[in-house]
Each structure stands twice: as C-alpha cells, then as structure tokens.
JSON list of N, CA and C in Angstrom, two decimals:
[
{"chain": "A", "resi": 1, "resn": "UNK", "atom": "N", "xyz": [14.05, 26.45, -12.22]},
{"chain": "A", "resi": 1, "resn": "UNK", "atom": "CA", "xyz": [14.08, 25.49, -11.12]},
{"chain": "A", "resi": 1, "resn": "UNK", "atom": "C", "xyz": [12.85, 24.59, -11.17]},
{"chain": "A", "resi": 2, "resn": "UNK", "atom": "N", "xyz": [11.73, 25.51, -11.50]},
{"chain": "A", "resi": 2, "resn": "UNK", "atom": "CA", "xyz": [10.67, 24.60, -11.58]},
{"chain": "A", "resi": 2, "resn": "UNK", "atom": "C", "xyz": [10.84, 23.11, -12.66]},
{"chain": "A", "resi": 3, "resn": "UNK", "atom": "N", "xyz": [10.95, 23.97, -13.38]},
{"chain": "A", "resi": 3, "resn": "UNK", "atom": "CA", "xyz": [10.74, 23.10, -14.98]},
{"chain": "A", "resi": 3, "resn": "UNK", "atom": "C", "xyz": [12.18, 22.06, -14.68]},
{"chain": "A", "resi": 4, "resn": "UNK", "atom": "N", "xyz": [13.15, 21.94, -14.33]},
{"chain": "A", "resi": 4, "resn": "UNK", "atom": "CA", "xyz": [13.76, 21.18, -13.90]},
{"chain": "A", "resi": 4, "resn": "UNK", "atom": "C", "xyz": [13.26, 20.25, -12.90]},
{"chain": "A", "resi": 5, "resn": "UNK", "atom": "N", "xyz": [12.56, 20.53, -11.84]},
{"chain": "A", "resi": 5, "resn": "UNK", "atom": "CA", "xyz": [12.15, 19.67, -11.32]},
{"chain": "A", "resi": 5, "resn": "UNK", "atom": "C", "xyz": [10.78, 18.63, -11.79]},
{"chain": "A", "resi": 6, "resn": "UNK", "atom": "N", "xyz": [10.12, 19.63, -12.83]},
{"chain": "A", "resi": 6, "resn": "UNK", "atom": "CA", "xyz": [8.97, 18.78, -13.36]},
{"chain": "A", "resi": 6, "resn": "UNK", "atom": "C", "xyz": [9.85, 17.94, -14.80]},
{"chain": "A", "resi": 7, "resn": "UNK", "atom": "N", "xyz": [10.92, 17.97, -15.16]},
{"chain": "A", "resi": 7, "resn": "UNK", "atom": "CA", "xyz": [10.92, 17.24, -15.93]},
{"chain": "A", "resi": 7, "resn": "UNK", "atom": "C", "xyz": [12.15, 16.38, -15.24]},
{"chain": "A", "resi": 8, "resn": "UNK", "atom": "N", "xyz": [12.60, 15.89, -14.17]},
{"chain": "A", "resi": 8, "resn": "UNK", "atom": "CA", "xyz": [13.30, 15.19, -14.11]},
{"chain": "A", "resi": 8, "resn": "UNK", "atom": "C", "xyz": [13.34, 13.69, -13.78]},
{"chain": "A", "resi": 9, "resn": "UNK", "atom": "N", "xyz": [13.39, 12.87, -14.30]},
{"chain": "A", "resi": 9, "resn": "UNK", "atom": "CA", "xyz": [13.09, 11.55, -13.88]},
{"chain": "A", "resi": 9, "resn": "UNK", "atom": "C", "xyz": [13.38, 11.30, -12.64]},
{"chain": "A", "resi": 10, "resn": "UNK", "atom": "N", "xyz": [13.71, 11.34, -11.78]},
{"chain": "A", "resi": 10, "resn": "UNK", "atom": "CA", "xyz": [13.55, 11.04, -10.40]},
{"chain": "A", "resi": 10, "resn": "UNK", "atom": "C", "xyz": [12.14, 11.70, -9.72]},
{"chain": "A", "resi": 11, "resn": "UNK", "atom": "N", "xyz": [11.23, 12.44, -10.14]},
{"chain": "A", "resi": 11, "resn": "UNK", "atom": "CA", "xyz": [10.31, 13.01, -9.51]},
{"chain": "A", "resi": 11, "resn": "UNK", "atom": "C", "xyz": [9.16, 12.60, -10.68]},
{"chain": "A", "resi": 12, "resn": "UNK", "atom": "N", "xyz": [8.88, 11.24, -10.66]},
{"chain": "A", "resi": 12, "resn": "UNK", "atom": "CA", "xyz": [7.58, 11.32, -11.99]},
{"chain": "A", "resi": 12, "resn": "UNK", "atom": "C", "xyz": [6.44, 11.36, -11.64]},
{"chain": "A", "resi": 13, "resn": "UNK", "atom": "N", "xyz": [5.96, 11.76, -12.65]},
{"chain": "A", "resi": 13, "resn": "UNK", "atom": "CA", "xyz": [4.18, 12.58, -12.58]},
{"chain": "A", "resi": 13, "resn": "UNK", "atom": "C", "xyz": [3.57, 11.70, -11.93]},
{"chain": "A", "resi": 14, "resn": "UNK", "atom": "N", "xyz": [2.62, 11.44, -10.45]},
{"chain": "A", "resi": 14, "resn": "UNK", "atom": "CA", "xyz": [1.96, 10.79, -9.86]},
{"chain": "A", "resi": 14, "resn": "UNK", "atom": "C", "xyz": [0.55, 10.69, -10.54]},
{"chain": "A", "resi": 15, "resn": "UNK", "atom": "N", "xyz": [0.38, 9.22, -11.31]},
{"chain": "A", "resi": 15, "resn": "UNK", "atom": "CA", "xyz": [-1.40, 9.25, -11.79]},
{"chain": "A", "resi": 15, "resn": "UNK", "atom": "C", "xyz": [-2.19, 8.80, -10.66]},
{"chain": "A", "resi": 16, "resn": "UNK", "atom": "N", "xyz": [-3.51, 8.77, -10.90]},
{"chain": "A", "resi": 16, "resn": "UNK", "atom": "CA", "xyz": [-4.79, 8.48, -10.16]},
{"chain": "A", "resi": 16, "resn": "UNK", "atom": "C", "xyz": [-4.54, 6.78, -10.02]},
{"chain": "A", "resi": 17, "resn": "UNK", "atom": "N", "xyz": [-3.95, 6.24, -11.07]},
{"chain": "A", "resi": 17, "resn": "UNK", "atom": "CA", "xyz": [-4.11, 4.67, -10.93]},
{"chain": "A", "resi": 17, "resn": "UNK", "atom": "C", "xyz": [-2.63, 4.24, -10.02]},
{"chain": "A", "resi": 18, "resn": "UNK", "atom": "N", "xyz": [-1.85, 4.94, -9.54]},
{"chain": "A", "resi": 18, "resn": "UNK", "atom": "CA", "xyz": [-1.09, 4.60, -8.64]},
{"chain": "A", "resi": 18, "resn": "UNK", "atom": "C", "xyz": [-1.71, 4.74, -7.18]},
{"chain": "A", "resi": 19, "resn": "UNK", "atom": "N", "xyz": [-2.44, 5.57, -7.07]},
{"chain": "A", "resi": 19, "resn": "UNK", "atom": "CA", "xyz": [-3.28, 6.10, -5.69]},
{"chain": "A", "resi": 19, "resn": "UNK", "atom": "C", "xyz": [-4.34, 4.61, -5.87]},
{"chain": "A", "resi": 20, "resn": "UNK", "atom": "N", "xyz": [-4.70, 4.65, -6.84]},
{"chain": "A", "resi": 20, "resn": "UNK", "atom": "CA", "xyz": [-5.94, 3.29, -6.79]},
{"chain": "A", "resi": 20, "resn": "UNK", "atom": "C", "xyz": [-4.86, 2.13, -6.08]},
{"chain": "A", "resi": 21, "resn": "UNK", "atom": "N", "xyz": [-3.86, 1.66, -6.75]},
{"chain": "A", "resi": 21, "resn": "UNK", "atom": "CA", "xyz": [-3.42, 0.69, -6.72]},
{"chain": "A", "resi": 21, "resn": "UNK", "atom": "C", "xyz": [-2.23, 0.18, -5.25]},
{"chain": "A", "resi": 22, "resn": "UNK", "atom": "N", "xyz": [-2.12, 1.55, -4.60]},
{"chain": "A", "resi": 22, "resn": "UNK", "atom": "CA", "xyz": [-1.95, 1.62, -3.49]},
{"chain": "A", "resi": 22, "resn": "UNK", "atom": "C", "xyz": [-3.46, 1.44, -2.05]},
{"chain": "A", "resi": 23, "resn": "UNK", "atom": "N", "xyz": [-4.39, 2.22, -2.59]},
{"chain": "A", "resi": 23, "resn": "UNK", "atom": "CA", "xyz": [-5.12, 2.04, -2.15]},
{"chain": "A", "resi": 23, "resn": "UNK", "atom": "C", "xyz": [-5.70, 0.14, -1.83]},
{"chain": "A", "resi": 24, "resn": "UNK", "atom": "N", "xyz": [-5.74, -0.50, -3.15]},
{"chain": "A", "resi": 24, "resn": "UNK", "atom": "CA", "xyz": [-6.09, -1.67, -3.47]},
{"chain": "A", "resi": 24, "resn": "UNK", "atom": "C", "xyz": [-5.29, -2.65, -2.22]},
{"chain": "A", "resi": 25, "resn": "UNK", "atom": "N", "xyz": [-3.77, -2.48, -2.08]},
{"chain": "A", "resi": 25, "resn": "UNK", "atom": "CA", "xyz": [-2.63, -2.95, -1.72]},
{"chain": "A", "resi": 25, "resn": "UNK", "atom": "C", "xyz": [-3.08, -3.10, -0.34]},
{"chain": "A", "resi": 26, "resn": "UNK", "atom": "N", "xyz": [-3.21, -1.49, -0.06]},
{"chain": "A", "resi": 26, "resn": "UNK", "atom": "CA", "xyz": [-3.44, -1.52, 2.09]},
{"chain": "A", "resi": 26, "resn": "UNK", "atom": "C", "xyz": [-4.67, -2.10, 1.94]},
{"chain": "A", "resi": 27, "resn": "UNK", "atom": "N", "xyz": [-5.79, -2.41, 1.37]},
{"chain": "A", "resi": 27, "resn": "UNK", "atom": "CA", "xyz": [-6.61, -3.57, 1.79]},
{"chain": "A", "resi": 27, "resn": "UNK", "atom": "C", "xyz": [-6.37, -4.62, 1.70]},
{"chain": "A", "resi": 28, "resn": "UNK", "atom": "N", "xyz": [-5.52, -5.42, 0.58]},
{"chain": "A", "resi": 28, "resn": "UNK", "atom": "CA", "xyz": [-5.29, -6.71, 0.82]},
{"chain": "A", "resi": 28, "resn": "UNK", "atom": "C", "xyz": [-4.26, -6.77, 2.12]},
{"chain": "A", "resi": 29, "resn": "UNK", "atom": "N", "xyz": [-3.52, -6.04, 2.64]},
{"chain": "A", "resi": 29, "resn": "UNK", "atom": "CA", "xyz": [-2.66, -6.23, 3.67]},
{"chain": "A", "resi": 29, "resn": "UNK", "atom": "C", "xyz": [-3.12, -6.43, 4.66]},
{"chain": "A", "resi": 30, "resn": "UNK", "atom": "N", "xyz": [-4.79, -5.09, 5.02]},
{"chain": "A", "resi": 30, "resn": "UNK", "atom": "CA", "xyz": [-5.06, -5.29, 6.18]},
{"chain": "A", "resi": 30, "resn": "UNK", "atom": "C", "xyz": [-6.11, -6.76, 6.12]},
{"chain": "A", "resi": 31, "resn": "UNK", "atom": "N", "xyz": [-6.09, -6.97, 5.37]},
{"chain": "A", "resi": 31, "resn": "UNK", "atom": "CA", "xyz": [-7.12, -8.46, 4.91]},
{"chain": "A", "resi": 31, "resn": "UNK", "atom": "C", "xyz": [-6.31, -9.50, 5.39]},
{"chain": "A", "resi": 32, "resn": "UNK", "atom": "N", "xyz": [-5.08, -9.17, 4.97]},
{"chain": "A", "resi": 32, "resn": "UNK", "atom": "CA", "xyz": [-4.07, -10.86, 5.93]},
{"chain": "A", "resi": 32, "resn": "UNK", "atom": "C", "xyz": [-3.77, -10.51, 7.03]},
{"chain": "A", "resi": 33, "resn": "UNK", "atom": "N", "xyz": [-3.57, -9.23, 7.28]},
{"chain": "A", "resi": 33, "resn": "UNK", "atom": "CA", "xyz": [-3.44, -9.30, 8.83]},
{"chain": "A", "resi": 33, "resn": "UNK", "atom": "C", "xyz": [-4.63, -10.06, 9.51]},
{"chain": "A", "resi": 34, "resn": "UNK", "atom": "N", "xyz": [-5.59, -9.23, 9.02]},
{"chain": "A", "resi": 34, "resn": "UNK", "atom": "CA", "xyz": [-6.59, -10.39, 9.72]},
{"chain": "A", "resi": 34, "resn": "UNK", "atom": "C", "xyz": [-6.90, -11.72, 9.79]},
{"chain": "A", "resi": 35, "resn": "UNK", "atom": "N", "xyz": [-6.40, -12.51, 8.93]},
{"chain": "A", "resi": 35, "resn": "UNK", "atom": "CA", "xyz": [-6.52, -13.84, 8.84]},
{"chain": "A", "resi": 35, "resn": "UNK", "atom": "C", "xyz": [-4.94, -14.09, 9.27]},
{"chain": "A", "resi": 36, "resn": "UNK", "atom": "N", "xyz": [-3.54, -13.44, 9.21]},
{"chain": "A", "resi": 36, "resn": "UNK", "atom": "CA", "xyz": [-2.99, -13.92, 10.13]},
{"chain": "A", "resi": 36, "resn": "UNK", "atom": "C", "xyz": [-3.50, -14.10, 12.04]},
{"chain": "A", "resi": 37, "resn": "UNK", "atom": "N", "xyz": [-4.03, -12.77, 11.98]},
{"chain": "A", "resi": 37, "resn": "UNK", "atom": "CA", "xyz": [-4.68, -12.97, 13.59]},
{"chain": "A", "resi": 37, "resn": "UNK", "atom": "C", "xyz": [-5.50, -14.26, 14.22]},
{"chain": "A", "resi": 38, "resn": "UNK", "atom": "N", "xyz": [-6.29, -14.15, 13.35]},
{"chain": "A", "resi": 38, "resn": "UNK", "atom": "CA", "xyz": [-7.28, -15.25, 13.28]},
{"chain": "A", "resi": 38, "resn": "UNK", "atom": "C", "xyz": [-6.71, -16.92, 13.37]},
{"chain": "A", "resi": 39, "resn": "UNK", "atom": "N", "xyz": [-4.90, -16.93, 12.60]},
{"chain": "A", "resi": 39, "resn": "UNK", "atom": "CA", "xyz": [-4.62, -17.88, 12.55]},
{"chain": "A", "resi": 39, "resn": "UNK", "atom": "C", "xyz": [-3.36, -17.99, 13.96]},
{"chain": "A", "resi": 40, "resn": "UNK", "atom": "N", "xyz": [-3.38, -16.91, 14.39]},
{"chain": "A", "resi": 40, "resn": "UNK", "atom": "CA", "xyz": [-2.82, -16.99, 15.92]},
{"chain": "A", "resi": 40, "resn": "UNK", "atom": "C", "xyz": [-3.69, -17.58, 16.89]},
{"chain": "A", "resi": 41, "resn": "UNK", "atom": "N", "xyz": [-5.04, -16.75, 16.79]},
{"chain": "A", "resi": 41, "resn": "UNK", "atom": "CA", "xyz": [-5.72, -16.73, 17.99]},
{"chain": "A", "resi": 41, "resn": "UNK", "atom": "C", "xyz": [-6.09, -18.83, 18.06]},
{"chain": "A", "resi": 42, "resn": "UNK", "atom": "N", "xyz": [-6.13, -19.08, 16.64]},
{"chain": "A", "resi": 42, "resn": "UNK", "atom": "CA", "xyz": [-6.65, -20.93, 16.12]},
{"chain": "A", "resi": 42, "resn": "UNK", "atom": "C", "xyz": [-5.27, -21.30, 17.28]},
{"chain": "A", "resi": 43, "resn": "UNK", "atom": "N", "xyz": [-4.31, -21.07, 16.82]},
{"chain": "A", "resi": 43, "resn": "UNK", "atom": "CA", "xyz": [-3.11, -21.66, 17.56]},
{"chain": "A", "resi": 43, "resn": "UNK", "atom": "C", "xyz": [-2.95, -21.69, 19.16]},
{"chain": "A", "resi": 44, "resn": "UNK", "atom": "N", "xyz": [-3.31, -20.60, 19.72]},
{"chain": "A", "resi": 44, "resn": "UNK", "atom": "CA", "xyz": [-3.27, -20.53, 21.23]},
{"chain": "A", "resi": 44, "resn": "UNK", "atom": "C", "xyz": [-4.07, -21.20, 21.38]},
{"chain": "A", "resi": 45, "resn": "UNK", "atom": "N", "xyz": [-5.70, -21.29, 21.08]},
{"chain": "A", "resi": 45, "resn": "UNK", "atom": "CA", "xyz": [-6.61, -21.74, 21.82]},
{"chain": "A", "resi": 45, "resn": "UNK", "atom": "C", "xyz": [-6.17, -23.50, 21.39]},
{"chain": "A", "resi": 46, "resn": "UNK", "atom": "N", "xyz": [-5.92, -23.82, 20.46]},
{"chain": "A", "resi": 46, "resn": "UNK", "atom": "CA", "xyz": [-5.72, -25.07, 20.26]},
{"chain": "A", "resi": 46, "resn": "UNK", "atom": "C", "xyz": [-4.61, -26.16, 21.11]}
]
C-alpha cells in the first residue's frame, strides 16, 4: 500500500523549491493587495 502510494503519479514527491516558490507567490500577492488598497483608498478620497 505504501509503495503504491509513493510511486504513483498523482501523489508527487514535494521538493523544497516548490515550498520556496509558493512561499515567493503569497508575497507577491500580499504586495498587490496592498497597492490594490492603496489604489482604493486614491479613489475614495479623490
């Protein structure tokens, strides 16, 4: 059961550079959120 599940392509080996590159991702996201905000808050006050 094991060895079936470690070799089956639907479950592939998670590397360190997918964790980086996720990691990388939620900062640029929370980075536009913030400059979307920023480009709300320009709009109301304007």
């Amino acid at each position: 059961m094991f060895t079936l599940f470690k070799s089956s392509p639907k479950f592939p080996v998670v590397k360190p550079v997918n964790i980086h590159q996720v990691k990388s991702y939620m900062v640029k996201f929370e980075e536009s959120l913030r400059i979307f905000e920023e480009i709300q808050k320009e709009a109301i006050h304007s």
